[in-house]
Amino acid sequence: MRAMVVYDSAFGNTKLTAEAIGEALSGEYEVAVKHVSEARNSALTGLDMLIVGSPTQRFRPTVATMEFINGISDHGLAGIKVGAFDTRLTVEEIEANAVLAFFVRIFGYAAKPISKALVARGGQLAAPPEGFFVQGMEGPMVDGELERAGAWARSLNQAA
Ligand SMILES: Cc1cc2nc3c(=O)[nH]c(=O)nc-3n(C[C@H](O)[C@H](O)[C@H](O)COP(=O)(O)O)c2cc1C
């Protein structure tokens, strides 16, 4: 079985998370981990699982992440298990800034819109969208988050 993990990343944290997810899936799948700029829609042919992850930037996925997904045809993910994740600031950091906290409550994070867009193209959601925490804007990841990402990936695997 084949899985692809597609990520965008400004400072490397989402890349590390994508690699941890790829590693966790590698027991069951032949896994390719690709930066969004390298991911080709042709690679979707014969794929069993597609995971897409983005840093949360201004409450959303990056433009490149959504361009990749929007380039997939309406039923392009039919028969493919899908999952979405993001990286994001910690709750403590967000709550320390009242304005940011207000907008986060309204607009949320990147993983949910990614997940919705994958399902809209026919993907079969294998687990709820998930966020993994970074320290500050540039990271590194909060301790234990890469392990949590691996566990999330293994939960996708069980659903597959
Ligand atoms: C322009 C910009 C906007 C950001 N907006 C948010 C945000 O709305 N919510 C949030 O939780 N984190 C936000 N962050 C923090 C990013 O989520 C963090 O930089 C990212 O998870 C790091 O992952 P990366 O190293 O893969 O880029 C923002 C970061 C940048 C650079």
Short mmCIF file of N, CA and C and ligand atoms in Angstrom, two decimals:
data_model
loop_
_atom_site.label_atom_id
_atom_site.label_comp_id
_atom_site.label_asym_id
_atom_site.label_seq_id
_atom_site.Cartn_x
_atom_site.Cartn_y
_atom_site.Cartn_z
N MET A 1 0.84 -1.18 0.00
CA MET A 1 0.00 0.00 0.00
C MET A 1 0.89 1.24 0.00
N ARG A 2 0.37 2.30 -0.62
CA ARG A 2 1.18 3.53 -0.75
C ARG A 2 0.54 4.70 -0.01
N ALA A 3 1.37 5.45 0.69
CA ALA A 3 0.91 6.67 1.36
C ALA A 3 1.80 7.83 0.94
N MET A 4 1.21 9.02 0.88
CA MET A 4 2.00 10.23 0.62
C MET A 4 1.67 11.25 1.71
N VAL A 5 2.71 11.86 2.26
CA VAL A 5 2.55 12.93 3.24
C VAL A 5 3.05 14.20 2.56
N VAL A 6 2.16 15.16 2.37
CA VAL A 6 2.49 16.42 1.69
C VAL A 6 2.47 17.53 2.74
N TYR A 7 3.52 18.34 2.76
CA TYR A 7 3.60 19.39 3.78
C TYR A 7 4.10 20.68 3.18
N ASP A 8 3.77 21.79 3.84
CA ASP A 8 4.45 23.05 3.61
C ASP A 8 5.11 23.42 4.94
N SER A 9 6.12 24.28 4.90
CA SER A 9 6.83 24.61 6.13
C SER A 9 7.68 25.85 5.91
N ALA A 10 7.55 26.84 6.80
CA ALA A 10 8.39 28.03 6.70
C ALA A 10 9.68 27.86 7.48
N PHE A 11 9.61 27.25 8.67
CA PHE A 11 10.77 27.18 9.57
C PHE A 11 11.22 25.74 9.85
N GLY A 12 10.58 24.77 9.22
CA GLY A 12 11.03 23.38 9.35
C GLY A 12 10.24 22.52 10.32
N ASN A 13 9.36 23.13 11.11
CA ASN A 13 8.64 22.34 12.13
C ASN A 13 7.60 21.42 11.51
N THR A 14 6.88 21.90 10.52
CA THR A 14 5.86 21.06 9.88
C THR A 14 6.54 19.97 9.06
N LYS A 15 7.73 20.28 8.54
CA LYS A 15 8.51 19.25 7.83
C LYS A 15 8.86 18.11 8.79
N LEU A 16 9.36 18.47 9.99
CA LEU A 16 9.72 17.43 10.97
C LEU A 16 8.49 16.62 11.36
N THR A 17 7.36 17.30 11.50
CA THR A 17 6.12 16.61 11.88
C THR A 17 5.70 15.65 10.76
N ALA A 18 5.80 16.12 9.52
CA ALA A 18 5.45 15.27 8.36
C ALA A 18 6.36 14.04 8.32
N GLU A 19 7.64 14.25 8.63
CA GLU A 19 8.58 13.12 8.61
C GLU A 19 8.26 12.12 9.72
N ALA A 20 7.85 12.63 10.90
CA ALA A 20 7.47 11.74 12.01
C ALA A 20 6.23 10.92 11.63
N ILE A 21 5.31 11.57 10.93
CA ILE A 21 4.09 10.89 10.48
C ILE A 21 4.46 9.83 9.42
N GLY A 22 5.32 10.21 8.50
CA GLY A 22 5.76 9.27 7.47
C GLY A 22 6.43 8.05 8.08
N GLU A 23 7.27 8.31 9.06
CA GLU A 23 7.99 7.22 9.75
C GLU A 23 7.00 6.26 10.43
N ALA A 24 5.98 6.85 11.08
CA ALA A 24 5.00 6.03 11.79
C ALA A 24 4.17 5.18 10.83
N LEU A 25 3.97 5.69 9.61
CA LEU A 25 3.17 4.94 8.63
C LEU A 25 4.00 3.90 7.89
N SER A 26 5.33 4.00 8.02
CA SER A 26 6.19 3.21 7.14
C SER A 26 6.15 1.71 7.43
N GLY A 27 5.61 1.33 8.61
CA GLY A 27 5.46 -0.10 8.87
C GLY A 27 4.46 -0.75 7.91
N GLU A 28 3.42 -0.01 7.59
CA GLU A 28 2.31 -0.56 6.80
C GLU A 28 2.32 -0.10 5.35
N TYR A 29 2.93 1.06 5.12
CA TYR A 29 2.85 1.69 3.80
C TYR A 29 4.23 1.93 3.23
N GLU A 30 4.26 1.99 1.92
CA GLU A 30 5.42 2.55 1.24
C GLU A 30 5.15 4.05 1.23
N VAL A 31 5.97 4.84 1.92
CA VAL A 31 5.62 6.24 2.19
C VAL A 31 6.53 7.20 1.42
N ALA A 32 5.93 8.21 0.81
CA ALA A 32 6.69 9.32 0.24
C ALA A 32 6.31 10.58 1.04
N VAL A 33 7.31 11.30 1.54
CA VAL A 33 7.07 12.57 2.24
C VAL A 33 7.55 13.68 1.30
N LYS A 34 6.63 14.56 0.91
CA LYS A 34 6.96 15.55 -0.14
C LYS A 34 6.61 16.96 0.30
N HIS A 35 7.54 17.89 0.04
CA HIS A 35 7.18 19.30 0.17
C HIS A 35 6.11 19.60 -0.87
N VAL A 36 5.22 20.51 -0.53
CA VAL A 36 4.08 20.78 -1.41
C VAL A 36 4.52 21.20 -2.82
N SER A 37 5.69 21.82 -2.92
CA SER A 37 6.18 22.25 -4.24
C SER A 37 6.63 21.06 -5.10
N GLU A 38 6.86 19.92 -4.45
CA GLU A 38 7.33 18.73 -5.20
C GLU A 38 6.19 17.75 -5.43
N ALA A 39 5.05 17.97 -4.78
CA ALA A 39 3.95 17.00 -4.85
C ALA A 39 3.23 17.15 -6.19
N ARG A 40 3.08 16.05 -6.87
CA ARG A 40 2.42 16.06 -8.19
C ARG A 40 1.09 15.35 -8.07
N ASN A 41 0.09 15.89 -8.75
CA ASN A 41 -1.22 15.23 -8.72
C ASN A 41 -1.15 13.83 -9.33
N SER A 42 -0.21 13.62 -10.26
CA SER A 42 -0.08 12.30 -10.88
C SER A 42 0.29 11.25 -9.83
N ALA A 43 0.94 11.69 -8.73
CA ALA A 43 1.34 10.76 -7.67
C ALA A 43 0.13 10.21 -6.91
N LEU A 44 -1.05 10.80 -7.17
CA LEU A 44 -2.26 10.33 -6.47
C LEU A 44 -2.75 9.01 -7.05
N THR A 45 -2.36 8.72 -8.27
CA THR A 45 -2.82 7.48 -8.91
C THR A 45 -2.28 6.28 -8.14
N GLY A 46 -3.20 5.43 -7.70
CA GLY A 46 -2.80 4.22 -6.99
C GLY A 46 -2.46 4.45 -5.53
N LEU A 47 -2.68 5.67 -5.05
CA LEU A 47 -2.38 5.99 -3.66
C LEU A 47 -3.48 5.46 -2.74
N ASP A 48 -3.09 4.96 -1.55
CA ASP A 48 -4.08 4.47 -0.59
C ASP A 48 -4.36 5.49 0.51
N MET A 49 -3.34 6.33 0.82
CA MET A 49 -3.54 7.33 1.87
C MET A 49 -2.80 8.62 1.53
N LEU A 50 -3.49 9.74 1.75
CA LEU A 50 -2.88 11.06 1.54
C LEU A 50 -3.04 11.87 2.83
N ILE A 51 -1.92 12.31 3.38
CA ILE A 51 -1.92 13.17 4.56
C ILE A 51 -1.38 14.53 4.13
N VAL A 52 -2.08 15.60 4.48
CA VAL A 52 -1.62 16.95 4.12
C VAL A 52 -1.48 17.78 5.40
N GLY A 53 -0.32 18.44 5.53
CA GLY A 53 -0.07 19.28 6.70
C GLY A 53 0.50 20.63 6.33
N SER A 54 0.11 21.64 7.11
CA SER A 54 0.57 23.01 6.86
C SER A 54 0.81 23.71 8.19
N PRO A 55 1.76 24.65 8.22
CA PRO A 55 1.78 25.55 9.37
C PRO A 55 0.51 26.39 9.36
N THR A 56 -0.04 26.69 10.52
CA THR A 56 -1.15 27.65 10.58
C THR A 56 -0.54 29.04 10.42
N GLN A 57 -0.95 29.73 9.40
CA GLN A 57 -0.51 31.13 9.22
C GLN A 57 -1.75 31.98 9.02
N ARG A 58 -1.91 32.96 9.89
CA ARG A 58 -3.11 33.82 9.89
C ARG A 58 -4.37 32.96 9.88
N PHE A 59 -4.38 31.96 10.77
CA PHE A 59 -5.56 31.12 11.03
C PHE A 59 -5.87 30.13 9.91
N ARG A 60 -5.01 30.06 8.91
CA ARG A 60 -5.31 29.25 7.72
C ARG A 60 -4.11 28.40 7.32
N PRO A 61 -4.36 27.46 6.39
CA PRO A 61 -3.23 26.79 5.73
C PRO A 61 -2.50 27.79 4.82
N THR A 62 -1.28 27.46 4.43
CA THR A 62 -0.56 28.34 3.49
C THR A 62 -1.25 28.30 2.12
N VAL A 63 -0.98 29.33 1.35
CA VAL A 63 -1.53 29.41 -0.01
C VAL A 63 -1.08 28.20 -0.83
N ALA A 64 0.21 27.83 -0.71
CA ALA A 64 0.73 26.70 -1.49
C ALA A 64 0.00 25.41 -1.14
N THR A 65 -0.34 25.23 0.13
CA THR A 65 -1.06 24.01 0.54
C THR A 65 -2.42 23.96 -0.14
N MET A 66 -3.14 25.08 -0.10
CA MET A 66 -4.49 25.08 -0.69
C MET A 66 -4.42 25.00 -2.21
N GLU A 67 -3.37 25.56 -2.80
CA GLU A 67 -3.23 25.43 -4.26
C GLU A 67 -3.04 23.96 -4.66
N PHE A 68 -2.26 23.24 -3.88
CA PHE A 68 -2.07 21.81 -4.16
C PHE A 68 -3.42 21.09 -4.11
N ILE A 69 -4.18 21.34 -3.05
CA ILE A 69 -5.46 20.62 -2.90
C ILE A 69 -6.46 21.08 -3.97
N ASN A 70 -6.48 22.37 -4.24
CA ASN A 70 -7.44 22.88 -5.24
C ASN A 70 -7.10 22.38 -6.65
N GLY A 71 -5.88 21.94 -6.83
CA GLY A 71 -5.49 21.39 -8.13
C GLY A 71 -5.96 19.95 -8.34
N ILE A 72 -6.51 19.35 -7.29
CA ILE A 72 -7.02 17.98 -7.40
C ILE A 72 -8.46 18.05 -7.91
N SER A 73 -8.81 17.16 -8.82
CA SER A 73 -10.15 17.22 -9.41
C SER A 73 -11.21 16.83 -8.37
N ASP A 74 -12.47 17.10 -8.70
CA ASP A 74 -13.60 16.90 -7.77
C ASP A 74 -13.60 15.53 -7.09
N HIS A 75 -13.39 14.47 -7.88
CA HIS A 75 -13.43 13.12 -7.31
C HIS A 75 -12.04 12.50 -7.26
N GLY A 76 -11.03 13.38 -7.32
CA GLY A 76 -9.65 12.92 -7.43
C GLY A 76 -9.16 12.11 -6.23
N LEU A 77 -9.85 12.22 -5.10
CA LEU A 77 -9.42 11.48 -3.90
C LEU A 77 -10.38 10.33 -3.58
N ALA A 78 -11.25 9.99 -4.51
CA ALA A 78 -12.18 8.87 -4.28
C ALA A 78 -11.39 7.60 -4.00
N GLY A 79 -11.77 6.90 -2.95
CA GLY A 79 -11.10 5.64 -2.61
C GLY A 79 -9.80 5.82 -1.86
N ILE A 80 -9.43 7.06 -1.55
CA ILE A 80 -8.17 7.32 -0.83
C ILE A 80 -8.50 7.79 0.59
N LYS A 81 -7.85 7.16 1.59
CA LYS A 81 -7.98 7.63 2.97
C LYS A 81 -7.24 8.95 3.08
N VAL A 82 -7.81 9.90 3.78
CA VAL A 82 -7.15 11.20 3.91
C VAL A 82 -7.08 11.62 5.38
N GLY A 83 -6.08 12.46 5.66
CA GLY A 83 -5.93 13.03 6.99
C GLY A 83 -5.24 14.38 6.88
N ALA A 84 -5.53 15.28 7.81
CA ALA A 84 -4.98 16.63 7.77
C ALA A 84 -4.41 17.01 9.13
N PHE A 85 -3.27 17.71 9.10
CA PHE A 85 -2.71 18.23 10.35
C PHE A 85 -2.14 19.62 10.11
N ASP A 86 -1.95 20.33 11.23
CA ASP A 86 -1.24 21.60 11.15
C ASP A 86 -0.25 21.68 12.28
N THR A 87 0.61 22.70 12.23
CA THR A 87 1.38 23.11 13.39
C THR A 87 0.85 24.49 13.77
N ARG A 88 1.00 24.82 15.04
CA ARG A 88 0.35 26.03 15.57
C ARG A 88 1.03 26.47 16.87
N LEU A 89 0.73 27.68 17.27
CA LEU A 89 1.20 28.20 18.56
C LEU A 89 0.51 27.45 19.69
N THR A 90 1.15 27.46 20.87
CA THR A 90 0.52 26.80 22.02
C THR A 90 -0.68 27.62 22.51
N VAL A 91 -1.57 26.96 23.19
CA VAL A 91 -2.74 27.63 23.77
C VAL A 91 -2.28 28.75 24.71
N GLU A 92 -1.20 28.51 25.49
CA GLU A 92 -0.70 29.52 26.42
C GLU A 92 -0.28 30.79 25.67
N GLU A 93 0.42 30.59 24.53
CA GLU A 93 0.86 31.76 23.77
C GLU A 93 -0.32 32.53 23.18
N ILE A 94 -1.31 31.80 22.73
CA ILE A 94 -2.47 32.46 22.14
C ILE A 94 -3.28 33.19 23.20
N GLU A 95 -3.46 32.53 24.34
CA GLU A 95 -4.27 33.15 25.40
C GLU A 95 -3.56 34.36 26.01
N ALA A 96 -2.24 34.46 25.85
CA ALA A 96 -1.50 35.60 26.38
C ALA A 96 -1.76 36.87 25.56
N ASN A 97 -2.40 36.73 24.42
CA ASN A 97 -2.67 37.87 23.54
C ASN A 97 -4.18 37.90 23.25
N ALA A 98 -4.88 38.83 23.89
CA ALA A 98 -6.34 38.82 23.85
C ALA A 98 -6.88 38.95 22.42
N VAL A 99 -6.21 39.76 21.61
CA VAL A 99 -6.68 39.96 20.23
C VAL A 99 -6.53 38.67 19.43
N LEU A 100 -5.35 38.07 19.57
CA LEU A 100 -5.10 36.80 18.87
C LEU A 100 -6.09 35.74 19.34
N ALA A 101 -6.30 35.65 20.63
CA ALA A 101 -7.22 34.65 21.19
C ALA A 101 -8.62 34.84 20.62
N PHE A 102 -9.04 36.10 20.48
CA PHE A 102 -10.37 36.41 19.93
C PHE A 102 -10.49 35.88 18.49
N PHE A 103 -9.47 36.18 17.68
CA PHE A 103 -9.56 35.76 16.27
C PHE A 103 -9.41 34.24 16.12
N VAL A 104 -8.60 33.63 16.97
CA VAL A 104 -8.46 32.17 16.91
C VAL A 104 -9.80 31.51 17.20
N ARG A 105 -10.55 32.09 18.16
CA ARG A 105 -11.86 31.49 18.47
C ARG A 105 -12.80 31.57 17.25
N ILE A 106 -12.66 32.61 16.45
CA ILE A 106 -13.52 32.75 15.26
C ILE A 106 -12.99 31.92 14.09
N PHE A 107 -11.70 32.05 13.81
CA PHE A 107 -11.17 31.50 12.55
C PHE A 107 -10.44 30.17 12.70
N GLY A 108 -9.99 29.84 13.92
CA GLY A 108 -9.39 28.53 14.15
C GLY A 108 -8.00 28.36 13.56
N TYR A 109 -7.77 27.16 13.06
CA TYR A 109 -6.42 26.73 12.64
C TYR A 109 -6.49 26.09 11.25
N ALA A 110 -5.34 25.68 10.74
CA ALA A 110 -5.25 25.20 9.36
C ALA A 110 -5.84 23.80 9.12
N ALA A 111 -5.74 22.92 10.12
CA ALA A 111 -6.04 21.51 9.84
C ALA A 111 -7.49 21.28 9.38
N LYS A 112 -8.43 22.00 9.99
CA LYS A 112 -9.84 21.74 9.66
C LYS A 112 -10.17 22.10 8.20
N PRO A 113 -9.80 23.30 7.72
CA PRO A 113 -10.07 23.57 6.30
C PRO A 113 -9.34 22.63 5.33
N ILE A 114 -8.15 22.17 5.71
CA ILE A 114 -7.46 21.19 4.85
C ILE A 114 -8.30 19.92 4.79
N SER A 115 -8.72 19.47 5.95
CA SER A 115 -9.50 18.25 6.05
C SER A 115 -10.79 18.34 5.21
N LYS A 116 -11.48 19.47 5.35
CA LYS A 116 -12.72 19.68 4.58
C LYS A 116 -12.47 19.63 3.08
N ALA A 117 -11.37 20.27 2.66
CA ALA A 117 -11.06 20.32 1.23
C ALA A 117 -10.71 18.94 0.69
N LEU A 118 -10.05 18.12 1.52
CA LEU A 118 -9.70 16.76 1.08
C LEU A 118 -10.98 15.92 0.94
N VAL A 119 -11.88 16.08 1.89
CA VAL A 119 -13.14 15.32 1.84
C VAL A 119 -13.99 15.80 0.66
N ALA A 120 -13.94 17.10 0.38
CA ALA A 120 -14.72 17.65 -0.75
C ALA A 120 -14.27 17.06 -2.08
N ARG A 121 -13.03 16.53 -2.13
CA ARG A 121 -12.54 15.91 -3.36
C ARG A 121 -12.67 14.39 -3.34
N GLY A 122 -13.50 13.93 -2.42
CA GLY A 122 -13.82 12.49 -2.41
C GLY A 122 -13.01 11.67 -1.43
N GLY A 123 -12.08 12.31 -0.71
CA GLY A 123 -11.27 11.56 0.25
C GLY A 123 -12.11 11.04 1.41
N GLN A 124 -11.64 9.91 1.95
CA GLN A 124 -12.36 9.28 3.06
C GLN A 124 -11.59 9.60 4.34
N LEU A 125 -12.17 10.43 5.19
CA LEU A 125 -11.45 10.93 6.37
C LEU A 125 -11.14 9.78 7.34
N ALA A 126 -9.85 9.59 7.62
CA ALA A 126 -9.42 8.45 8.45
C ALA A 126 -9.26 8.82 9.91
N ALA A 127 -9.21 10.11 10.23
CA ALA A 127 -9.12 10.56 11.63
C ALA A 127 -9.44 12.05 11.66
N PRO A 128 -9.88 12.57 12.80
CA PRO A 128 -10.14 14.00 12.89
C PRO A 128 -8.87 14.81 12.63
N PRO A 129 -9.02 16.02 12.06
CA PRO A 129 -7.85 16.88 11.86
C PRO A 129 -7.17 17.14 13.20
N GLU A 130 -5.84 17.29 13.17
CA GLU A 130 -5.10 17.45 14.43
C GLU A 130 -4.05 18.55 14.31
N GLY A 131 -3.77 19.23 15.41
CA GLY A 131 -2.74 20.27 15.44
C GLY A 131 -1.62 19.88 16.39
N PHE A 132 -0.40 20.25 16.02
CA PHE A 132 0.77 19.96 16.85
C PHE A 132 1.46 21.28 17.19
N PHE A 133 1.93 21.37 18.43
CA PHE A 133 2.35 22.66 18.98
C PHE A 133 3.82 22.96 18.77
N VAL A 134 4.08 24.24 18.40
CA VAL A 134 5.45 24.74 18.28
C VAL A 134 5.68 25.78 19.39
N GLN A 135 6.95 25.98 19.73
CA GLN A 135 7.31 27.02 20.70
C GLN A 135 7.58 28.31 19.93
N GLY A 136 6.72 29.30 20.10
CA GLY A 136 6.90 30.56 19.38
C GLY A 136 6.65 30.37 17.90
N MET A 137 6.94 31.41 17.13
CA MET A 137 6.68 31.36 15.69
C MET A 137 7.56 30.33 14.99
N GLU A 138 8.82 30.23 15.43
CA GLU A 138 9.80 29.46 14.66
C GLU A 138 10.12 28.11 15.25
N GLY A 139 9.50 27.76 16.36
CA GLY A 139 9.76 26.47 16.99
C GLY A 139 10.95 26.56 17.92
N PRO A 140 11.52 25.45 18.33
CA PRO A 140 11.22 24.09 17.87
C PRO A 140 9.85 23.58 18.34
N MET A 141 9.55 22.35 17.96
CA MET A 141 8.32 21.72 18.42
C MET A 141 8.36 21.60 19.95
N VAL A 142 7.20 21.73 20.56
CA VAL A 142 7.08 21.44 21.99
C VAL A 142 7.47 19.97 22.22
N ASP A 143 8.14 19.71 23.33
CA ASP A 143 8.56 18.34 23.65
C ASP A 143 7.39 17.37 23.56
N GLY A 144 7.62 16.25 22.93
CA GLY A 144 6.60 15.20 22.87
C GLY A 144 5.67 15.31 21.68
N GLU A 145 5.70 16.44 20.96
CA GLU A 145 4.74 16.62 19.87
C GLU A 145 5.04 15.73 18.66
N LEU A 146 6.32 15.48 18.40
CA LEU A 146 6.62 14.60 17.26
C LEU A 146 6.17 13.17 17.57
N GLU A 147 6.29 12.79 18.83
CA GLU A 147 5.81 11.46 19.24
C GLU A 147 4.28 11.42 19.13
N ARG A 148 3.63 12.52 19.52
CA ARG A 148 2.16 12.57 19.41
C ARG A 148 1.73 12.50 17.95
N ALA A 149 2.53 13.12 17.06
CA ALA A 149 2.22 13.07 15.63
C ALA A 149 2.32 11.62 15.13
N GLY A 150 3.32 10.91 15.60
CA GLY A 150 3.47 9.50 15.22
C GLY A 150 2.27 8.69 15.68
N ALA A 151 1.82 8.96 16.91
CA ALA A 151 0.67 8.23 17.45
C ALA A 151 -0.60 8.55 16.65
N TRP A 152 -0.74 9.82 16.25
CA TRP A 152 -1.90 10.22 15.43
C TRP A 152 -1.87 9.45 14.10
N ALA A 153 -0.67 9.36 13.53
CA ALA A 153 -0.54 8.65 12.25
C ALA A 153 -0.90 7.18 12.41
N ARG A 154 -0.47 6.59 13.52
CA ARG A 154 -0.81 5.18 13.72
C ARG A 154 -2.31 5.00 13.92
N SER A 155 -2.98 6.01 14.47
CA SER A 155 -4.44 5.91 14.62
C SER A 155 -5.12 5.97 13.24
N LEU A 156 -4.54 6.73 12.31
CA LEU A 156 -5.06 6.75 10.92
C LEU A 156 -4.92 5.37 10.32
N ASN A 157 -3.80 4.78 10.62
CA ASN A 157 -3.48 3.48 10.07
C ASN A 157 -4.49 2.43 10.51
N GLN A 158 -4.89 2.50 11.79
CA GLN A 158 -5.86 1.52 12.29
C GLN A 158 -7.20 1.71 11.61
N ALA A 159 -7.53 2.98 11.30
CA ALA A 159 -8.82 3.25 10.66
C ALA A 159 -8.81 2.79 9.20
N ALA A 160 -7.60 2.59 8.64
CA ALA A 160 -7.49 2.28 7.21
C ALA A 160 -7.91 0.85 6.90
C1 LIG B 1 2.83 34.95 9.16
C2 LIG B 1 2.53 33.97 10.26
C3 LIG B 1 1.24 33.88 10.77
C4 LIG B 1 0.95 32.97 11.80
N1 LIG B 1 -0.35 32.87 12.24
C5 LIG B 1 -0.65 31.93 13.19
C6 LIG B 1 -1.99 31.73 13.62
O1 LIG B 1 -2.92 32.36 13.14
N2 LIG B 1 -2.23 30.79 14.56
C7 LIG B 1 -1.23 30.02 15.12
O2 LIG B 1 -1.52 29.18 15.97
N3 LIG B 1 0.07 30.18 14.73
C8 LIG B 1 0.37 31.11 13.78
N4 LIG B 1 1.67 31.27 13.36
C9 LIG B 1 2.72 30.41 13.95
C10 LIG B 1 2.93 29.24 13.00
O3 LIG B 1 1.90 28.32 13.16
C11 LIG B 1 4.31 28.63 13.22
O4 LIG B 1 5.25 29.54 12.73
C12 LIG B 1 4.41 27.31 12.46
O5 LIG B 1 3.64 26.31 13.10
C13 LIG B 1 5.82 26.84 12.35
O6 LIG B 1 5.83 25.77 11.43
P1 LIG B 1 6.92 25.76 10.27
O7 LIG B 1 8.26 25.74 10.95
O8 LIG B 1 6.67 24.49 9.54
O9 LIG B 1 6.70 26.95 9.42
C14 LIG B 1 1.98 32.15 12.34
C15 LIG B 1 3.27 32.26 11.82
C16 LIG B 1 3.56 33.14 10.80
C17 LIG B 1 4.96 33.19 10.26
#
